[in-house]
Short mmCIF file of C-alpha atoms in Angstrom, two decimals:
data_model
loop_
_atom_site.label_atom_id
_atom_site.label_comp_id
_atom_site.label_asym_id
_atom_site.label_seq_id
_atom_site.Cartn_x
_atom_site.Cartn_y
_atom_site.Cartn_z
CA UNK A 972 0.00 0.00 0.00
CA UNK A 973 2.75 2.48 0.90
CA UNK A 974 4.61 1.71 -2.33
CA UNK A 975 1.42 2.12 -4.35
CA UNK A 976 0.66 5.41 -2.61
CA UNK A 977 4.18 6.70 -3.23
CA UNK A 978 3.91 5.80 -6.92
CA UNK A 979 0.53 7.52 -7.16
CA UNK A 980 1.94 10.71 -5.64
CA UNK A 981 4.90 10.75 -8.02
CA UNK A 982 2.62 10.14 -10.99
CA UNK A 983 0.40 12.97 -9.87
CA UNK A 984 3.32 15.40 -9.63
CA UNK A 985 4.60 14.50 -13.08
CA UNK A 986 1.19 14.52 -14.66
CA UNK A 987 0.10 17.77 -13.01
CA UNK A 988 -3.33 16.49 -11.96
CA UNK A 989 -5.90 19.23 -12.63
CA UNK A 990 -8.06 20.30 -9.74
CA UNK A 991 -10.89 22.30 -11.26
CA UNK A 992 -13.92 23.95 -9.80
CA UNK A 993 -15.95 20.89 -10.72
CA UNK A 994 -13.70 18.45 -8.90
CA UNK A 995 -15.38 16.05 -6.53
CA UNK A 996 -13.33 13.15 -5.25
CA UNK A 997 -14.60 10.45 -2.96
CA UNK A 998 -12.19 10.10 -0.07
CA UNK A 999 -10.62 6.68 0.23
CA UNK A 1000 -11.74 4.50 3.08
CA UNK A 1001 -14.10 5.19 5.95
CA UNK A 1002 -13.94 5.61 9.67
CA UNK A 1003 -14.11 1.86 10.11
CA UNK A 1004 -11.27 0.65 7.91
CA UNK A 1005 -7.52 1.08 7.66
CA UNK A 1006 -7.87 4.23 5.57
CA UNK A 1007 -8.53 6.31 8.66
CA UNK A 1008 -8.66 6.02 12.40
CA UNK A 1009 -10.13 7.86 15.32
CA UNK A 1010 -7.74 9.22 17.93
CA UNK A 1011 -8.38 9.17 21.63
CA UNK A 1012 -9.57 12.78 21.52
CA UNK A 1013 -12.17 11.90 18.92
CA UNK A 1014 -10.34 13.61 16.07
CA UNK A 1015 -10.13 11.67 12.83
CA UNK A 1016 -6.63 11.04 11.45
CA UNK A 1017 -5.33 9.31 8.34
CA UNK A 1018 -3.35 6.12 8.79
CA UNK A 1019 -1.58 6.92 5.51
CA UNK A 1020 -0.35 10.38 6.49
CA UNK A 1021 -0.21 12.97 9.22
CA UNK A 1022 -3.53 14.50 8.16
CA UNK A 1023 -5.64 15.60 11.11
CA UNK A 1024 -9.15 16.40 9.99
CA UNK A 1025 -10.29 17.89 13.32
CA UNK A 1026 -13.61 19.68 12.65
CA UNK A 1027 -13.07 20.12 8.89
CA UNK A 1028 -16.35 20.46 7.03
CA UNK A 1029 -17.75 19.68 3.60
CA UNK A 1030 -16.17 22.11 1.12
CA UNK A 1031 -13.39 24.69 1.02
CA UNK A 1032 -12.81 26.94 -1.97
CA UNK A 1033 -9.39 28.51 -2.60
CA UNK A 1034 -7.63 30.02 -5.58
CA UNK A 1035 -4.57 31.87 -6.78
CA UNK A 1036 -0.97 31.06 -7.69
CA UNK A 1037 -0.45 28.61 -10.52
CA UNK A 1038 3.16 28.29 -9.34
CA UNK A 1039 2.06 26.00 -6.52
CA UNK A 1040 -0.48 24.06 -8.59
CA UNK A 1041 1.49 20.83 -8.76
CA UNK A 1042 2.17 20.93 -5.02
CA UNK A 1043 -1.46 21.77 -4.29
CA UNK A 1044 -2.62 18.85 -6.45
CA UNK A 1045 -0.58 16.47 -4.29
CA UNK A 1046 -1.72 18.04 -1.03
CA UNK A 1047 -5.39 18.05 -1.99
CA UNK A 1048 -5.36 14.41 -3.05
CA UNK A 1049 -3.56 13.27 0.10
CA UNK A 1050 -5.67 15.38 2.43
CA UNK A 1051 -8.98 14.31 0.92
CA UNK A 1052 -7.94 10.67 1.11
CA UNK A 1053 -7.62 11.12 4.87
CA UNK A 1054 -10.69 13.26 5.52
CA UNK A 1055 -13.87 11.53 4.42
CA UNK A 1056 -16.49 13.89 3.02
CA UNK A 1057 -14.22 16.97 2.87
CA UNK A 1058 -13.64 18.60 -0.52
CA UNK A 1059 -10.75 21.02 -1.08
CA UNK A 1060 -11.24 22.90 -4.32
CA UNK A 1061 -8.19 24.96 -5.39
CA UNK A 1062 -8.41 26.91 -8.64
CA UNK A 1063 -4.93 27.58 -10.03
CA UNK A 1064 -5.31 30.89 -11.83
CA UNK A 1065 -2.81 33.58 -10.84
CA UNK A 1066 -1.62 35.37 -7.73
CA UNK A 1067 -3.46 38.52 -8.74
CA UNK A 1068 -6.75 36.72 -9.24
CA UNK A 1069 -6.31 34.85 -5.97
CA UNK A 1070 -5.87 38.07 -3.97
CA UNK A 1071 -8.92 39.60 -5.66
CA UNK A 1072 -11.01 36.53 -4.78
CA UNK A 1073 -9.75 36.60 -1.18
CA UNK A 1074 -10.56 40.28 -0.74
CA UNK A 1075 -14.01 39.67 -2.21
CA UNK A 1076 -14.62 36.98 0.39
CA UNK A 1077 -15.26 34.19 -2.12
CA UNK A 1078 -12.42 31.88 -1.00
CA UNK A 1079 -11.19 30.57 2.35
CA UNK A 1080 -7.57 31.31 1.46
CA UNK A 1081 -5.58 32.50 -1.54
CA UNK A 1082 -2.21 31.48 -2.95
CA UNK A 1083 0.15 34.28 -3.94
CA UNK A 1084 3.78 34.30 -5.08
CA UNK A 1085 4.17 37.83 -3.71
CA UNK A 1086 3.31 39.16 -0.29
CA UNK A 1087 0.25 41.37 0.07
CA UNK A 1088 0.75 45.02 -0.81
CA UNK A 1089 -0.27 47.64 1.80
CA UNK A 1090 -3.40 48.52 -0.18
CA UNK A 1091 -4.33 44.84 -0.44
CA UNK A 1092 -3.96 44.49 3.34
CA UNK A 1093 -6.28 47.48 3.74
CA UNK A 1094 -8.84 45.87 1.43
CA UNK A 1095 -8.61 42.60 3.37
CA UNK A 1096 -9.89 44.28 6.54
CA UNK A 1097 -13.34 44.46 4.97
CA UNK A 1098 -13.41 40.65 4.83
CA UNK A 1099 -11.35 39.89 7.95
CA UNK A 1100 -13.82 41.78 10.14
CA UNK A 1101 -11.67 41.83 13.27
CA UNK A 1102 -8.26 41.44 11.64
CA UNK A 1103 -6.45 41.52 8.30
CA UNK A 1104 -4.90 39.33 5.65
CA UNK A 1105 -1.50 37.82 6.45
CA UNK A 1106 1.10 35.90 4.44
CA UNK A 1107 2.05 32.33 5.39
CA UNK A 1108 5.04 31.03 3.36
CA UNK A 1109 4.19 27.48 2.32
CA UNK A 1110 5.99 26.59 -0.92
CA UNK A 1111 9.48 27.50 -2.05
CA UNK A 1112 11.20 26.81 -5.31
CA UNK A 1113 13.23 27.92 -8.29
CA UNK A 1114 11.84 29.93 -11.16
CA UNK A 1115 13.33 28.00 -14.03
CA UNK A 1116 14.31 29.76 -17.24
CA UNK A 1117 13.21 27.20 -19.79
CA UNK A 1118 14.41 27.21 -23.38
CA UNK A 1119 13.88 25.28 -26.61
CA UNK A 1120 16.73 25.53 -29.08
CA UNK A 1121 17.22 22.63 -31.47
CA UNK A 1122 20.75 21.26 -31.19
CA UNK A 1123 21.46 23.00 -27.87
CA UNK A 1124 20.93 21.02 -24.65
CA UNK A 1125 22.91 23.14 -22.20
CA UNK A 1126 22.86 26.92 -21.86
CA UNK A 1127 24.31 29.40 -19.37
CA UNK A 1128 23.08 32.99 -18.98
CA UNK A 1129 23.66 35.77 -16.48
CA UNK A 1130 21.34 38.48 -15.19
CA UNK A 1131 22.32 41.25 -17.64
CA UNK A 1132 21.91 38.92 -20.61
CA UNK A 1133 18.57 37.64 -19.36
CA UNK A 1134 17.39 41.21 -18.84
CA UNK A 1135 18.31 42.15 -22.42
CA UNK A 1136 16.64 39.03 -23.81
CA UNK A 1137 13.35 39.63 -22.00
CA UNK A 1138 13.51 43.35 -22.82
CA UNK A 1139 13.91 42.61 -26.52
CA UNK A 1140 17.43 44.08 -26.71
CA UNK A 1141 19.09 40.77 -27.60
CA UNK A 1142 17.22 39.30 -30.56
CA UNK A 1143 19.32 36.41 -31.89
CA UNK A 1144 20.58 33.28 -30.17
CA UNK A 1145 24.10 33.72 -31.55
CA UNK A 1146 24.42 37.20 -30.05
CA UNK A 1147 27.93 37.92 -28.76
CA UNK A 1148 26.71 38.29 -25.16
CA UNK A 1149 25.22 34.78 -25.18
CA UNK A 1150 28.21 33.30 -27.01
CA UNK A 1151 30.66 34.64 -24.40
CA UNK A 1152 28.82 32.74 -21.68
CA UNK A 1153 28.68 29.51 -23.69
CA UNK A 1154 32.15 28.82 -25.01
CA UNK A 1155 32.16 25.82 -27.34
CA UNK A 1156 28.38 25.76 -27.80
CA UNK A 1157 27.24 26.09 -31.42
CA UNK A 1158 24.51 28.73 -31.23
CA UNK A 1159 22.24 29.13 -34.26
CA UNK A 1160 21.53 32.38 -36.08
CA UNK A 1161 17.91 32.14 -35.02
CA UNK A 1162 15.46 34.69 -33.66
CA UNK A 1163 14.72 34.55 -29.93
CA UNK A 1164 11.05 34.17 -29.08
CA UNK A 1165 10.55 35.22 -25.47
CA UNK A 1166 7.34 34.24 -23.67
CA UNK A 1167 5.90 35.88 -20.55
CA UNK A 1168 2.73 35.64 -18.46
CA UNK A 1169 -0.35 37.35 -19.86
CA UNK A 1170 -2.05 37.94 -16.49
CA UNK A 1171 -0.89 39.47 -13.21
CA UNK A 1172 1.55 36.98 -11.75
CA UNK A 1173 3.71 36.71 -8.66
CA UNK A 1174 6.14 34.64 -10.72
CA UNK A 1175 6.57 37.62 -13.04
CA UNK A 1176 7.10 39.90 -10.05
CA UNK A 1177 9.75 37.62 -8.52
CA UNK A 1178 11.62 37.40 -11.82
CA UNK A 1179 11.43 41.20 -11.99
CA UNK A 1180 12.84 41.49 -8.48
CA UNK A 1181 15.77 39.29 -9.46
CA UNK A 1182 16.51 41.26 -12.65
CA UNK A 1183 16.10 44.64 -10.93
CA UNK A 1184 18.43 43.61 -8.10
CA UNK A 1185 21.13 41.99 -10.22
CA UNK A 1186 21.01 43.91 -13.51
CA UNK A 1187 19.70 47.40 -12.67
CA UNK A 1188 21.42 48.98 -15.67
CA UNK A 1189 19.66 46.62 -18.07
CA UNK A 1190 16.29 46.11 -16.35
CA UNK A 1191 14.82 49.47 -15.42
CA UNK A 1192 11.27 48.30 -14.67
CA UNK A 1193 9.65 48.22 -11.25
CA UNK A 1194 8.97 44.64 -10.10
CA UNK A 1195 5.23 44.30 -10.63
CA UNK A 1196 2.86 41.39 -11.20
CA UNK A 1197 2.00 42.70 -14.67
CA UNK A 1198 4.66 42.05 -17.33
CA UNK A 1199 6.35 45.43 -17.87
CA UNK A 1200 8.54 45.13 -20.96
CA UNK A 1201 7.42 45.73 -24.55
CA UNK A 1202 7.44 42.96 -27.11
CA UNK A 1203 7.61 39.27 -26.45
CA UNK A 1204 4.65 36.91 -26.54
CA UNK A 1205 2.15 36.29 -23.78
CA UNK A 1206 0.65 33.02 -22.53
CA UNK A 1207 -1.76 32.25 -19.71
CA UNK A 1208 -0.40 30.78 -16.51
CA UNK A 1209 2.85 28.96 -15.92
CA UNK A 1210 1.37 25.99 -17.77
CA UNK A 1211 0.69 28.16 -20.82
CA UNK A 1212 4.21 29.62 -20.92
CA UNK A 1213 5.74 26.15 -20.49
CA UNK A 1214 3.56 24.75 -23.26
CA UNK A 1215 4.72 27.45 -25.67
CA UNK A 1216 8.39 26.90 -24.85
CA UNK A 1217 7.92 23.17 -25.29
CA UNK A 1218 6.44 23.66 -28.76
CA UNK A 1219 8.36 26.59 -30.24
CA UNK A 1220 11.95 26.24 -31.45
CA UNK A 1221 13.99 29.30 -30.50
CA UNK A 1222 11.86 30.08 -27.46
CA UNK A 1223 12.62 31.05 -23.87
CA UNK A 1224 10.30 31.62 -20.91
CA UNK A 1225 10.02 31.41 -17.14
CA UNK A 1226 8.00 29.10 -14.92
CA UNK A 1227 8.36 26.93 -11.84
CA UNK A 1228 10.75 23.99 -12.10
CA UNK A 1229 7.94 21.45 -11.78
CA UNK A 1230 6.61 22.51 -15.19
CA UNK A 1231 10.02 22.04 -16.78
CA UNK A 1232 10.55 18.68 -15.10
CA UNK A 1233 7.16 17.24 -16.04
CA UNK A 1234 7.56 18.26 -19.70
CA UNK A 1235 11.31 17.60 -20.10
CA UNK A 1236 12.05 21.24 -20.92
CA UNK A 1237 15.74 22.26 -20.80
CA UNK A 1238 16.57 24.94 -18.25
CA UNK A 1239 19.22 27.66 -18.15
CA UNK A 1240 22.14 27.52 -15.71
CA UNK A 1241 22.63 30.91 -14.03
CA UNK A 1242 26.03 32.58 -13.85
CA UNK A 1243 25.81 34.43 -10.54
CA UNK A 1244 29.44 35.51 -10.49
CA UNK A 1245 30.30 32.56 -8.27
CA UNK A 1246 32.77 29.82 -9.08
CA UNK A 1247 30.44 27.86 -11.36
CA UNK A 1248 27.03 28.43 -12.98
CA UNK A 1249 24.12 27.18 -10.87
CA UNK A 1250 21.46 24.77 -12.08
CA UNK A 1251 17.78 25.20 -11.29
CA UNK A 1252 17.03 22.52 -8.70
CA UNK A 1253 15.06 22.18 -5.49
CA UNK A 1254 18.28 21.71 -3.52
CA UNK A 1255 19.93 24.80 -4.99
CA UNK A 1256 16.82 26.89 -4.46
CA UNK A 1257 16.70 25.75 -0.83
CA UNK A 1258 20.21 27.14 -0.32
CA UNK A 1259 19.00 30.57 -1.42
CA UNK A 1260 15.70 30.48 0.48
CA UNK A 1261 17.45 29.38 3.68
CA UNK A 1262 19.01 32.85 3.88
CA UNK A 1263 15.60 34.58 3.77
CA UNK A 1264 14.58 36.86 6.63
CA UNK A 1265 11.07 37.46 7.96
CA UNK A 1266 10.09 40.97 6.89
CA UNK A 1267 6.47 40.87 8.09
CA UNK A 1268 5.31 42.07 11.48
CA UNK A 1269 2.98 40.46 13.98
CA UNK A 1270 1.54 37.27 12.55
CA UNK A 1271 2.50 38.23 9.01
CA UNK A 1272 5.41 36.07 7.82
CA UNK A 1273 6.33 37.72 4.52
CA UNK A 1274 9.95 37.00 3.64
CA UNK A 1275 12.83 39.09 2.33
CA UNK A 1276 14.75 37.06 -0.28
CA UNK A 1277 18.33 37.78 -1.36
CA UNK A 1278 18.29 37.67 -5.17
CA UNK A 1279 21.91 38.83 -5.38
CA UNK A 1280 23.43 35.84 -3.59
CA UNK A 1281 26.69 34.49 -4.95
CA UNK A 1282 26.84 31.64 -2.44
CA UNK A 1283 28.18 28.47 -4.02
CA UNK A 1284 25.36 26.33 -5.36
CA UNK A 1285 22.60 28.81 -4.43
CA UNK A 1286 20.12 29.30 -7.29
CA UNK A 1287 19.10 32.96 -7.10
CA UNK A 1288 15.84 33.13 -9.09
CA UNK A 1289 13.48 31.84 -6.42
CA UNK A 1290 10.00 32.47 -5.23
CA UNK A 1291 7.99 31.69 -2.14
CA UNK A 1292 4.29 31.09 -2.47
CA UNK A 1293 2.20 32.35 0.44
CA UNK A 1294 -1.19 31.13 1.59
CA UNK A 1295 -3.11 34.30 2.42
CA UNK A 1296 -5.55 34.06 5.32
CA UNK A 1297 -7.16 36.32 7.91
CA UNK A 1298 -5.27 36.44 11.20
CA UNK A 1299 -8.62 36.92 12.96
CA UNK A 1300 -12.13 37.27 11.62
CA UNK A 1301 -12.09 34.17 9.43
CA UNK A 1302 -15.50 32.80 8.45
CA UNK A 1303 -16.73 30.36 11.08
CA UNK A 1304 -17.96 27.88 8.48
CA UNK A 1305 -14.58 27.56 6.75
CA UNK A 1306 -12.06 28.25 9.53
CA UNK A 1307 -11.80 24.63 10.81
CA UNK A 1308 -11.12 23.34 7.31
CA UNK A 1309 -8.61 26.10 6.53
CA UNK A 1310 -6.67 25.32 9.71
CA UNK A 1311 -6.84 21.56 9.21
CA UNK A 1312 -5.69 21.70 5.60
CA UNK A 1313 -2.91 24.24 6.17
CA UNK A 1314 -1.73 22.29 9.22
CA UNK A 1315 -1.20 19.37 6.86
CA UNK A 1316 0.56 21.37 4.12
CA UNK A 1317 2.92 22.92 6.68
CA UNK A 1318 3.43 19.58 8.44
CA UNK A 1319 6.36 17.25 8.02
CA UNK A 1320 4.72 15.04 5.41
CA UNK A 1321 3.23 17.90 3.43
CA UNK A 1322 6.60 19.63 3.20
CA UNK A 1323 8.42 16.38 2.32
CA UNK A 1324 6.25 16.02 -0.78
CA UNK A 1325 7.60 19.28 -2.20
CA UNK A 1326 11.09 18.13 -3.18
CA UNK A 1327 9.88 15.23 -5.33
CA UNK A 1328 7.46 17.63 -7.04
CA UNK A 1329 10.23 20.08 -8.00
CA UNK A 1330 9.71 22.54 -5.14
CA UNK A 1331 11.70 23.45 -2.04
CA UNK A 1332 10.41 23.04 1.54
CA UNK A 1333 10.18 26.14 3.70
CA UNK A 1334 13.24 26.40 6.04
CA UNK A 1335 12.60 24.72 9.39
CA UNK A 1336 12.82 27.81 11.61
CA UNK A 1337 10.41 29.77 9.43
CA UNK A 1338 8.05 26.81 9.06
CA UNK A 1339 7.85 26.48 12.85
CA UNK A 1340 6.46 30.02 12.97
CA UNK A 1341 4.02 29.15 10.17
CA UNK A 1342 2.62 26.24 12.18
CA UNK A 1343 2.35 28.39 15.28
CA UNK A 1344 0.46 31.04 13.35
CA UNK A 1345 -1.93 28.53 11.77
CA UNK A 1346 -2.81 27.25 15.24
CA UNK A 1347 -3.66 30.79 16.34
CA UNK A 1348 -6.01 31.64 13.46
CA UNK A 1349 -9.48 32.60 14.63
#
């Protein structure tokens, strides 16, 4: 059973199981079989995981970041297998759309790859009647720069070159700037087709933060969720950008590593100025995220990431996806399910699933504060 379950989880991560608004899954097992058990306190727990259902109720709606979609697919499947009759319905759209839905009161929590802006916190107070929206870091990982260039399997770029590519200043793959970083690689005289997100996206904003911090002379745009540079081609969601890069020879784009891994898309190694270029991997992203500092106040756990790191083996283009909730004033009908589900995603097993899915777990010290905050939600 454990081997079968492990294989199912891996298959789900690679296949990017879609969880749509119409999803209804029947939880495996019942209270009377080995699929679940009842603890001494009366709370229902899953024998297959560390899921604790507590007082979770029928349905919970959530939406937002597509960056965490593959992780959320795994979490939802595992959680629902342990909590009979509970349906978690996460719509992977974009960080911007998730925040809008949260501040309209239509979802129990939102996923966002960027922390709430001050004006978004102000708006959240209308929904969080006695409190405000806060950021709980839940998923870490590298933003992979994926490329499709026939005859080229390995490619190294640095921040200034990336900035010029995405700003339309470097137009051909055999440009001198690219060639200098890829000695011995036969680069074709082919037009670069750069793809970006069409909708407001925290992934876009995090890439912008990296470029603004590391190549300020070449990337003069403010880091915003909306793609700022002229030109290029737009696609919807990380899945849409990845699909275009997969199909189009001469293309380049950005998306979470899980999308590159599941579709066998080649990714760029980043020259940070360190001893050797750094590959996009969960382990290398973890090295960068481990240096993050908590920038939020009170129960807000927004992080300050160092995009300029030159630490050996630290992949600098990273993001952290936050689950946005009310610190107080959560809806009584959804609060038990929100706490139960987020307790699982922040728990040991939930975080362990991330690495196999191409993500990076949240550093232990920060995650301890996340769990503490989840327990205090009211």
